[in-house]
PDB file of C-alpha atoms in Angstrom:
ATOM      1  CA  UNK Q  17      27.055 -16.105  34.108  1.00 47.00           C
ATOM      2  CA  UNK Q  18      26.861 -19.057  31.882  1.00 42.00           C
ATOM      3  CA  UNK Q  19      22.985 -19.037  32.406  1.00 45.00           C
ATOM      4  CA  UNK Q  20      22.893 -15.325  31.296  1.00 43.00           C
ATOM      5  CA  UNK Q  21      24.707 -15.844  28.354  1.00 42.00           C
ATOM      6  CA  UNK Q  22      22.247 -19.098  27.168  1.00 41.00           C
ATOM      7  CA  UNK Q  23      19.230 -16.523  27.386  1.00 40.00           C
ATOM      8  CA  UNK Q  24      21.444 -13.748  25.481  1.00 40.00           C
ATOM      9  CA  UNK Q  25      22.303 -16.716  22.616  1.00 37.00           C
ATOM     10  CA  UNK Q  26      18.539 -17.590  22.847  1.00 41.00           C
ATOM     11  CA  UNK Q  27      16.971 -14.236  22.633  1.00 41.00           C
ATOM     12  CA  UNK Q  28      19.636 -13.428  19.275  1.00 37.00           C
ATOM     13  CA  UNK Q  29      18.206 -17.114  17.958  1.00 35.00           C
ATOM     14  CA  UNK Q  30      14.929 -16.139  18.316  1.00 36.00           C
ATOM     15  CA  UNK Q  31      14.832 -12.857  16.601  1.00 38.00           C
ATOM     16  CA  UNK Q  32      17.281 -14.314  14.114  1.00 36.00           C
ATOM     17  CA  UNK Q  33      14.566 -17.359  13.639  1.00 38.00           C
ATOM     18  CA  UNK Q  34      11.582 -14.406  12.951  1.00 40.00           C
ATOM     19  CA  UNK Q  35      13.924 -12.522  10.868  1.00 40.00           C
ATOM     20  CA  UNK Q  36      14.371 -15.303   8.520  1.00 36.00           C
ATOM     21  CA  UNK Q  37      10.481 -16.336   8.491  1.00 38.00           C
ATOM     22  CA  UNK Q  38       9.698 -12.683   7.300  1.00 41.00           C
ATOM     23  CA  UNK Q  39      11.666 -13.239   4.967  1.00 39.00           C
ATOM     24  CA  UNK Q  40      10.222 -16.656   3.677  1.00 34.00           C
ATOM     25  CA  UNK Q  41       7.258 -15.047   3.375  1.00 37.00           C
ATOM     26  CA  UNK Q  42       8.921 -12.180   1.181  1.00 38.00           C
ATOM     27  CA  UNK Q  43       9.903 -15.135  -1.306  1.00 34.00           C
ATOM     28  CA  UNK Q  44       6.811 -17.259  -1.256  1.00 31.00           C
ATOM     29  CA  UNK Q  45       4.783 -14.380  -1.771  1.00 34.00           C
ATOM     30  CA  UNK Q  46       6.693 -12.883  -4.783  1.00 34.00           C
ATOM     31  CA  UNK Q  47       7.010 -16.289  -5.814  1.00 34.00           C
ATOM     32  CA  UNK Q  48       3.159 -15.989  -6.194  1.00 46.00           C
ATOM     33  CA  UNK Q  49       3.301 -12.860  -6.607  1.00 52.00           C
ATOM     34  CA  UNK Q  50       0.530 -10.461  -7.408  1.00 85.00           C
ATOM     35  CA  UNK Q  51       1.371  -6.375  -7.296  1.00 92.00           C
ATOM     36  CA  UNK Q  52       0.877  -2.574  -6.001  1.00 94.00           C
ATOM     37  CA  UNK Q  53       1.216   0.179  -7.289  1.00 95.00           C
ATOM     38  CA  UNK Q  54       5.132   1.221  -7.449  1.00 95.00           C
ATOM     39  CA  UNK Q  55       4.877   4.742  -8.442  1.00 96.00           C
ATOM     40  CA  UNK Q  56       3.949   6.523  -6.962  1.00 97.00           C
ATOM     41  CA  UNK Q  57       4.021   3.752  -3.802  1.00 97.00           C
ATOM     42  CA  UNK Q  58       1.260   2.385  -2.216  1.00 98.00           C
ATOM     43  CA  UNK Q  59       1.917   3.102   1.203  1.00 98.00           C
ATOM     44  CA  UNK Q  60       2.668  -0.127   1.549  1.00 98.00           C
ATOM     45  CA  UNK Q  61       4.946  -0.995  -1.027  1.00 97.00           C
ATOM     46  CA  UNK Q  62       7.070   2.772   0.177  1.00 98.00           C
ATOM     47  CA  UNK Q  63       7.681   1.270   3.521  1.00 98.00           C
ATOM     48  CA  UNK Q  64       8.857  -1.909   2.572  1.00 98.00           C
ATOM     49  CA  UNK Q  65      11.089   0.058  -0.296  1.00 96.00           C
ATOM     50  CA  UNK Q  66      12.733   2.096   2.311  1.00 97.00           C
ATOM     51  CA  UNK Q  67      13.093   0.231   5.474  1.00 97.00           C
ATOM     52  CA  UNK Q  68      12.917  -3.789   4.463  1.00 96.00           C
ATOM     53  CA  UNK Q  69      16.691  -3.746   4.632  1.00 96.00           C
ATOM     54  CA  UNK Q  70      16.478  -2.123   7.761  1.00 94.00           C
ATOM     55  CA  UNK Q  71      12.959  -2.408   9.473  1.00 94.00           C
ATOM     56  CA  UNK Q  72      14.133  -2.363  13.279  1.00 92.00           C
ATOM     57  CA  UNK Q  73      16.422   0.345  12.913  1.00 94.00           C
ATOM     58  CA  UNK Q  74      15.034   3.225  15.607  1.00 94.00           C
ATOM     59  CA  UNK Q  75      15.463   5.686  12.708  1.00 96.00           C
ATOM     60  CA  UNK Q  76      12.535   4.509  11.416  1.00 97.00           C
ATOM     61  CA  UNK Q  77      10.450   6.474  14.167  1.00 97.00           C
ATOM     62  CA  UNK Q  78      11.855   9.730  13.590  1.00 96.00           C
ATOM     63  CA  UNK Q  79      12.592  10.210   9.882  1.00 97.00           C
ATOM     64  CA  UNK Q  80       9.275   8.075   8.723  1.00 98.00           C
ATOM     65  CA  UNK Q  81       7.019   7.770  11.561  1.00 98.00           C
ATOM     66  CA  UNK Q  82       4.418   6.739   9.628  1.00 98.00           C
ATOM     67  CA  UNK Q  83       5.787   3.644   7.904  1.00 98.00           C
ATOM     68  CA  UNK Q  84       7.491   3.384  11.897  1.00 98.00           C
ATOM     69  CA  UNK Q  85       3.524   2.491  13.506  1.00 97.00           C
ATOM     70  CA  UNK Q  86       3.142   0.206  10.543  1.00 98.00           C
ATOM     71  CA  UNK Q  87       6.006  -1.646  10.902  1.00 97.00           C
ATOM     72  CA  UNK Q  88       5.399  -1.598  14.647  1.00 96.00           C
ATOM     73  CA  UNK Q  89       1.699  -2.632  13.787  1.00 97.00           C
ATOM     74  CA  UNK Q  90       2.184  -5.371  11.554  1.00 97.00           C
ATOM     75  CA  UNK Q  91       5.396  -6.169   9.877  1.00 96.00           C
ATOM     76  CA  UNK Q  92       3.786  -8.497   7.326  1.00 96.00           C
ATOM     77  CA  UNK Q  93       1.593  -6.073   5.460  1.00 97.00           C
ATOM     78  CA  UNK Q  94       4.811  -4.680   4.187  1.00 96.00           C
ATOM     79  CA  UNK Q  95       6.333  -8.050   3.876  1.00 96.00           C
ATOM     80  CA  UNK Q  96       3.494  -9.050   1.838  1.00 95.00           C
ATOM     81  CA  UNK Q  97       3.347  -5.760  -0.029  1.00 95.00           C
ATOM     82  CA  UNK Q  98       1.768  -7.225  -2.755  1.00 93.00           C
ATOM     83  CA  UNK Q  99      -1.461  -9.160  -1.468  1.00 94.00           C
ATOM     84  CA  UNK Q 100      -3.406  -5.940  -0.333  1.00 97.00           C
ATOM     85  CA  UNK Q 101      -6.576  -8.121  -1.674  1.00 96.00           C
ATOM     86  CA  UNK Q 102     -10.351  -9.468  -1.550  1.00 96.00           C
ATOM     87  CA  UNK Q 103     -11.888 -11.800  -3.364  1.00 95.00           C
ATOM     88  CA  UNK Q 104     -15.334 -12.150  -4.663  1.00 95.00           C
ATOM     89  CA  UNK Q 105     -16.048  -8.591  -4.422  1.00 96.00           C
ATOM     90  CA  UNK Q 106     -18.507  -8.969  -7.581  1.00 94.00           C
ATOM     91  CA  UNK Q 107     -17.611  -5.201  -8.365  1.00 94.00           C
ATOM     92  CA  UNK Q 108     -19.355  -3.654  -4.844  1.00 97.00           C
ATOM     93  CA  UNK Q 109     -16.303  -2.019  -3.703  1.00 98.00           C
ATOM     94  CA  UNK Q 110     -18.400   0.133  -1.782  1.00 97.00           C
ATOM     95  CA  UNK Q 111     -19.682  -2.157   0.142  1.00 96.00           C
ATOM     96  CA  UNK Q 112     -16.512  -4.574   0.608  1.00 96.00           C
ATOM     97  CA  UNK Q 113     -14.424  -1.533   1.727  1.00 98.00           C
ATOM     98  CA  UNK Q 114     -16.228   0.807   3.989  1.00 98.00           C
ATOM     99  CA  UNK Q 115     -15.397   4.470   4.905  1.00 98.00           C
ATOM    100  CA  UNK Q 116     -12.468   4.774   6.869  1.00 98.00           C
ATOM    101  CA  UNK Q 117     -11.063   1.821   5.745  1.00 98.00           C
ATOM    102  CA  UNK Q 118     -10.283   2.237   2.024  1.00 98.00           C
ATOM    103  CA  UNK Q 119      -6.472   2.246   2.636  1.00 98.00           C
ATOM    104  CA  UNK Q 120      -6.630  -1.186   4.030  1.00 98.00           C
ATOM    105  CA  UNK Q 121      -9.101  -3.038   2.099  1.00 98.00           C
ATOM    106  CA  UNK Q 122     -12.006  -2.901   4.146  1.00 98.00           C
ATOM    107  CA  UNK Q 123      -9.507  -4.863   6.765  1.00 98.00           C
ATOM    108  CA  UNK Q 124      -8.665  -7.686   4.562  1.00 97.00           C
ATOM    109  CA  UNK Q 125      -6.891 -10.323   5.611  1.00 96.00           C
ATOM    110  CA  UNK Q 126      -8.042  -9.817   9.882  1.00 96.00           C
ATOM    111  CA  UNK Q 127      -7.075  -6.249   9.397  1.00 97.00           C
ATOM    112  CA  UNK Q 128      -3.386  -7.017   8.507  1.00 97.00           C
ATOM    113  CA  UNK Q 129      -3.239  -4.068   6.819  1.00 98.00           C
ATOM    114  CA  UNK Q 130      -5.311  -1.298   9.109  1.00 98.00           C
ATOM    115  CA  UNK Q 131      -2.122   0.694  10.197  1.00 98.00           C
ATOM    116  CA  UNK Q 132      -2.153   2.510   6.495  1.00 98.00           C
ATOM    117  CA  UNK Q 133      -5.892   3.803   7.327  1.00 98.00           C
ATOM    118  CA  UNK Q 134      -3.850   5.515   9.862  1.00 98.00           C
ATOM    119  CA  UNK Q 135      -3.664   9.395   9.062  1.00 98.00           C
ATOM    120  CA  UNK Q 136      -0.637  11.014   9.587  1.00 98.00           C
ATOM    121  CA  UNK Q 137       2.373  12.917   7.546  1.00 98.00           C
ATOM    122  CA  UNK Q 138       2.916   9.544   5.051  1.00 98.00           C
ATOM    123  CA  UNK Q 139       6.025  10.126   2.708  1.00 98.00           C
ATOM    124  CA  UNK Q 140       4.547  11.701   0.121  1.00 98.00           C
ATOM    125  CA  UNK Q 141       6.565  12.101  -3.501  1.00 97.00           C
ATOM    126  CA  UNK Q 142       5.936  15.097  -6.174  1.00 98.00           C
ATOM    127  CA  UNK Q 143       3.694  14.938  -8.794  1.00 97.00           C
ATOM    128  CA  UNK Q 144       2.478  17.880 -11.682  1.00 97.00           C
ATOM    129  CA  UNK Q 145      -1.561  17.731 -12.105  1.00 96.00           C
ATOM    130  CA  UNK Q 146      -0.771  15.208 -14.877  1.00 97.00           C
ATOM    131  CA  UNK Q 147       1.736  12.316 -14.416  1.00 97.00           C
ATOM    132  CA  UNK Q 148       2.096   8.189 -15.219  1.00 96.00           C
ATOM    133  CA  UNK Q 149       1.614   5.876 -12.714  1.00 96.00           C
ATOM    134  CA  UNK Q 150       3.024   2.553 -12.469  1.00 95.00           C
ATOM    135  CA  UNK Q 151       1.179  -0.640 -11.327  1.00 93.00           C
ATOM    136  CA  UNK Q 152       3.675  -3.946 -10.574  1.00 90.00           C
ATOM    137  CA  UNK Q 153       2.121  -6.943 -11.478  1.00 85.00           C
ATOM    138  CA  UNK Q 154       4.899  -9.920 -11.288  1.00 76.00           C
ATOM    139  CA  UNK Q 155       1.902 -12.283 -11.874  1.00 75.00           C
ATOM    140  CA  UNK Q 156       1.015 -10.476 -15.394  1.00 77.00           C
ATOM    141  CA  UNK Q 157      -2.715 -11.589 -14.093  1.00 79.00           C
ATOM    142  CA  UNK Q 158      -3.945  -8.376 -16.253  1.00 85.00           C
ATOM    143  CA  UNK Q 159      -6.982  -6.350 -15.781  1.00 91.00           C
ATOM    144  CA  UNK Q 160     -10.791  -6.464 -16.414  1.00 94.00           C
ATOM    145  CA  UNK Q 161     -10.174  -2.508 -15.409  1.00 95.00           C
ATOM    146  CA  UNK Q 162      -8.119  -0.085 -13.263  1.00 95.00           C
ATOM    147  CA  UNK Q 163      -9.765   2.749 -11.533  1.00 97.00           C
ATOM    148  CA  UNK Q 164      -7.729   5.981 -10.263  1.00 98.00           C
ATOM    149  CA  UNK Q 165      -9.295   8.150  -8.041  1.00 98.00           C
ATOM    150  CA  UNK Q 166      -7.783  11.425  -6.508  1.00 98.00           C
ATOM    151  CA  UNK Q 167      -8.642  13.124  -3.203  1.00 98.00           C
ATOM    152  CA  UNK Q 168     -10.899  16.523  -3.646  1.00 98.00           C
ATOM    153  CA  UNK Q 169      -8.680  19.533  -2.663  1.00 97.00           C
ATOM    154  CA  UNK Q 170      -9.819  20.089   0.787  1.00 96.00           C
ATOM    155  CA  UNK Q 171      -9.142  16.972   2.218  1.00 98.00           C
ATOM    156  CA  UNK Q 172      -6.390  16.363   4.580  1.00 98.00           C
ATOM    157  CA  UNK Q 173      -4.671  13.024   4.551  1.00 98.00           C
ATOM    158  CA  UNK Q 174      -2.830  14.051   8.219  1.00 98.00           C
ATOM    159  CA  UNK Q 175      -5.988  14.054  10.082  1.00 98.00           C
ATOM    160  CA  UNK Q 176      -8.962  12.322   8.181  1.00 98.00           C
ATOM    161  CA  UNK Q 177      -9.325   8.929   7.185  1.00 98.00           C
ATOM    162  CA  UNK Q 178     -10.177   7.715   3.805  1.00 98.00           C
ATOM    163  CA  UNK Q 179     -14.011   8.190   2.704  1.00 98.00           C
ATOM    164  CA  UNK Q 180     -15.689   7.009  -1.098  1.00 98.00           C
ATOM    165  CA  UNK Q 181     -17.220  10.609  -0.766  1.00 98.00           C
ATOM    166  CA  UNK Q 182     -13.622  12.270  -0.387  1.00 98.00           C
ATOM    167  CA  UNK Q 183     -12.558  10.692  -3.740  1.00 98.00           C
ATOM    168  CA  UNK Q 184     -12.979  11.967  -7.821  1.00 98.00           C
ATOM    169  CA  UNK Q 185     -12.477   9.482 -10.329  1.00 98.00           C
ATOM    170  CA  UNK Q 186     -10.157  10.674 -13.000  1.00 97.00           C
ATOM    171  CA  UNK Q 187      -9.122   7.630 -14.981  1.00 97.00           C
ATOM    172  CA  UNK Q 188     -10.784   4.123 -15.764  1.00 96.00           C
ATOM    173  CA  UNK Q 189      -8.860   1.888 -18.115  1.00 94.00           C
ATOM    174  CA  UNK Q 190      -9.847  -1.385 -19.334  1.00 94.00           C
ATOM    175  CA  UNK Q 191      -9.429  -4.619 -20.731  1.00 90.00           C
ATOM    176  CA  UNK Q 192      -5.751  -4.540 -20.454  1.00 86.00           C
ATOM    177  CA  UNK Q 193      -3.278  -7.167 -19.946  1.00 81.00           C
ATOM    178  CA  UNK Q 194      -0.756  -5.649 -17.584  1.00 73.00           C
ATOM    179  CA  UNK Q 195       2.861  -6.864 -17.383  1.00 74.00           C
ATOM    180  CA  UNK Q 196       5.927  -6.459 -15.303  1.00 77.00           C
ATOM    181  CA  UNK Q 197       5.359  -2.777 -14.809  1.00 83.00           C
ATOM    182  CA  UNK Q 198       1.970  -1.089 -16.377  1.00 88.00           C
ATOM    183  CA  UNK Q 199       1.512   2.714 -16.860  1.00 92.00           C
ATOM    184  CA  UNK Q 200      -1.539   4.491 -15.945  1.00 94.00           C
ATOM    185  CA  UNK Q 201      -2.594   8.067 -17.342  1.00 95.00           C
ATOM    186  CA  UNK Q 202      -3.254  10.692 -14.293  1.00 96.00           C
ATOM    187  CA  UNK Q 203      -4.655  13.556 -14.724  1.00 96.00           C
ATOM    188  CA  UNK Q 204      -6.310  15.926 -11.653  1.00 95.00           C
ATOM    189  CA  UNK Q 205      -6.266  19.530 -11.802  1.00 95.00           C
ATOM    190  CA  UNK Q 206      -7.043  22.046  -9.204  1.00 94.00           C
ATOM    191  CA  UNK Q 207      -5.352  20.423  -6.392  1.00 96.00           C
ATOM    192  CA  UNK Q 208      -2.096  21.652  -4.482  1.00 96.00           C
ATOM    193  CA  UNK Q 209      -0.113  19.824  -1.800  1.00 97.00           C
ATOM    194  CA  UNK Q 210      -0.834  16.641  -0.153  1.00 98.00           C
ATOM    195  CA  UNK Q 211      -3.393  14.236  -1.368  1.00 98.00           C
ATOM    196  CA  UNK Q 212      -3.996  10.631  -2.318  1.00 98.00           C
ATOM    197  CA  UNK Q 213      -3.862   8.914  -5.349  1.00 98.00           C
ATOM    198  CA  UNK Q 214      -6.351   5.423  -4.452  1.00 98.00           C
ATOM    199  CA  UNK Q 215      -5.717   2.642  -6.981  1.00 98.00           C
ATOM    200  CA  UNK Q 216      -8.805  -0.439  -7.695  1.00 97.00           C
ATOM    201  CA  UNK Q 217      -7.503  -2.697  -9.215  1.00 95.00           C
ATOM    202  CA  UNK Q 218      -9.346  -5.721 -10.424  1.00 94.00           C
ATOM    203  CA  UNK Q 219      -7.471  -8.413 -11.809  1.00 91.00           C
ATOM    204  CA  UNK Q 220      -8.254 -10.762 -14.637  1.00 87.00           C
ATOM    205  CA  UNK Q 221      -7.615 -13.985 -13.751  1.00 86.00           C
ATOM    206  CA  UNK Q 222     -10.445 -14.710 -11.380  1.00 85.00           C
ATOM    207  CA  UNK Q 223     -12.627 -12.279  -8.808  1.00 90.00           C
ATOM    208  CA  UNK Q 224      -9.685 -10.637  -7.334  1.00 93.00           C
ATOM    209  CA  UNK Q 225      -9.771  -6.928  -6.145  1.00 96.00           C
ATOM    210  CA  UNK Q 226      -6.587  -4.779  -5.348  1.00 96.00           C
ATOM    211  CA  UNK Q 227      -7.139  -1.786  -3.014  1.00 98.00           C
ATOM    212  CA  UNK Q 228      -4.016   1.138  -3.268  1.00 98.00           C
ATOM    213  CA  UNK Q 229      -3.491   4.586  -0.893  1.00 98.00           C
ATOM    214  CA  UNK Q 230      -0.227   6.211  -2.381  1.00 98.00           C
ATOM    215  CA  UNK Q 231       0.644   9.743  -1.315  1.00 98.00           C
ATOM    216  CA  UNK Q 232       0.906  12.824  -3.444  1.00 98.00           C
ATOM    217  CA  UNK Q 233       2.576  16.142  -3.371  1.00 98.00           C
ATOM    218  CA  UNK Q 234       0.767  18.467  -6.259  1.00 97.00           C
ATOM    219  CA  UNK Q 235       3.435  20.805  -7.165  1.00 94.00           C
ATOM    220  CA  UNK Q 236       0.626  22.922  -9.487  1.00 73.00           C
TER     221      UNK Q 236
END
């Protein structure tokens, strides 16, 4: 009995122990903190929104299963919700971030990130054809530019991954020097339902690129 209850005590330490790292690396990270895109939410940054106060709670699988197999995947993507990076790009996005793998940076960071390449039925939140988005940079490193691209109506974020070719550009903003929370002009008519918003962002202070998949209901 007394044996069973030291590997009970032990098993409660240990998850207690991770528990408490995760959330180091919450604080160091905001502590050095660059962004996402808030709003509409990187898929990222919406998981860690609506489950970081709860993220083992078996909810999760049935009213988000999405955010549930990234959580499941990799708990510190959304820990680390804003470091969706790469450095040194030199401006060939295209080449740093292949097809298929837009959501997650081309795999930055060993692929810490890959579960939001995953397509599925993400949260999405509802959006006119013309709305402000809002970029979160804690860091205020600014912006040599901001691109915002928008899915072409057609594609279908529940079944097909991420491809350059899938994507319009509809905004490009530069030179700006972004702050606590930035707003971003959106405009993309013609499209109805589901889609995503992607987000490049490419920071100021040194060769920094930010990669963004937030998820879009057109209301029309």
């Amino acid at each position: 009995m007394l044996s069973t209850k030291k590997t009970t005590v032990g098993r409660a330490l240990a998850v207690l122990g991770s528990s408490l790292a995760l959330l180091t690396t919450v604080g160091t990270g905001s502590a050095s903190a660059h962004g996402a895109i808030s709003d509409p939410p990187a898929r990222h940054f919406g998981c860690y929104e609506r489950w970081a106060a709860n993220w083992q709670s078996p909810q999760m699988a049935t009213e988000d299963p999405m955010c549930h197999q990234a959580w499941q995947a990799d708990p510190s993507a959304m820990w680390n919700w804003n470091g969706l990076l790469r450095d040194g790009v030199g401006g060939n996005h295209r080449a740093a971030v292949p097809d298929g793998q837009l959501c997650s940076g081309g795999m930055t960071f060993n692929g810490r990130y890959a579960a939001l390449d995953t397509p599925g039925p993400w949260k999405t939140v509802n959006r006119p054809s013309s709305f402000t988005m809002n970029l979160r940079d804690h860091s205020s490193h600014g912006a040599d530019y901001i691109r915002v691209y928008v899915t072409r109506q057609g594609f279908d974020p529940k079944t097909q991954r991420l491809r350059w070719s899938d994507l319009e550009l509809v905004n490009e903003v530069r030179n700006i020097p972004t702050g606590t929370t930035t707003p971003i002009a959106v405009t993309a008519p013609g499209r109805s339902g589901h889609h995503v918003v992607y987000t490049v962002w490419q920071a100021s202070h040194a060769d920094q690129s930010y990669y963004f998949c937030s998820d879009v209901n057109f209301t029309g």
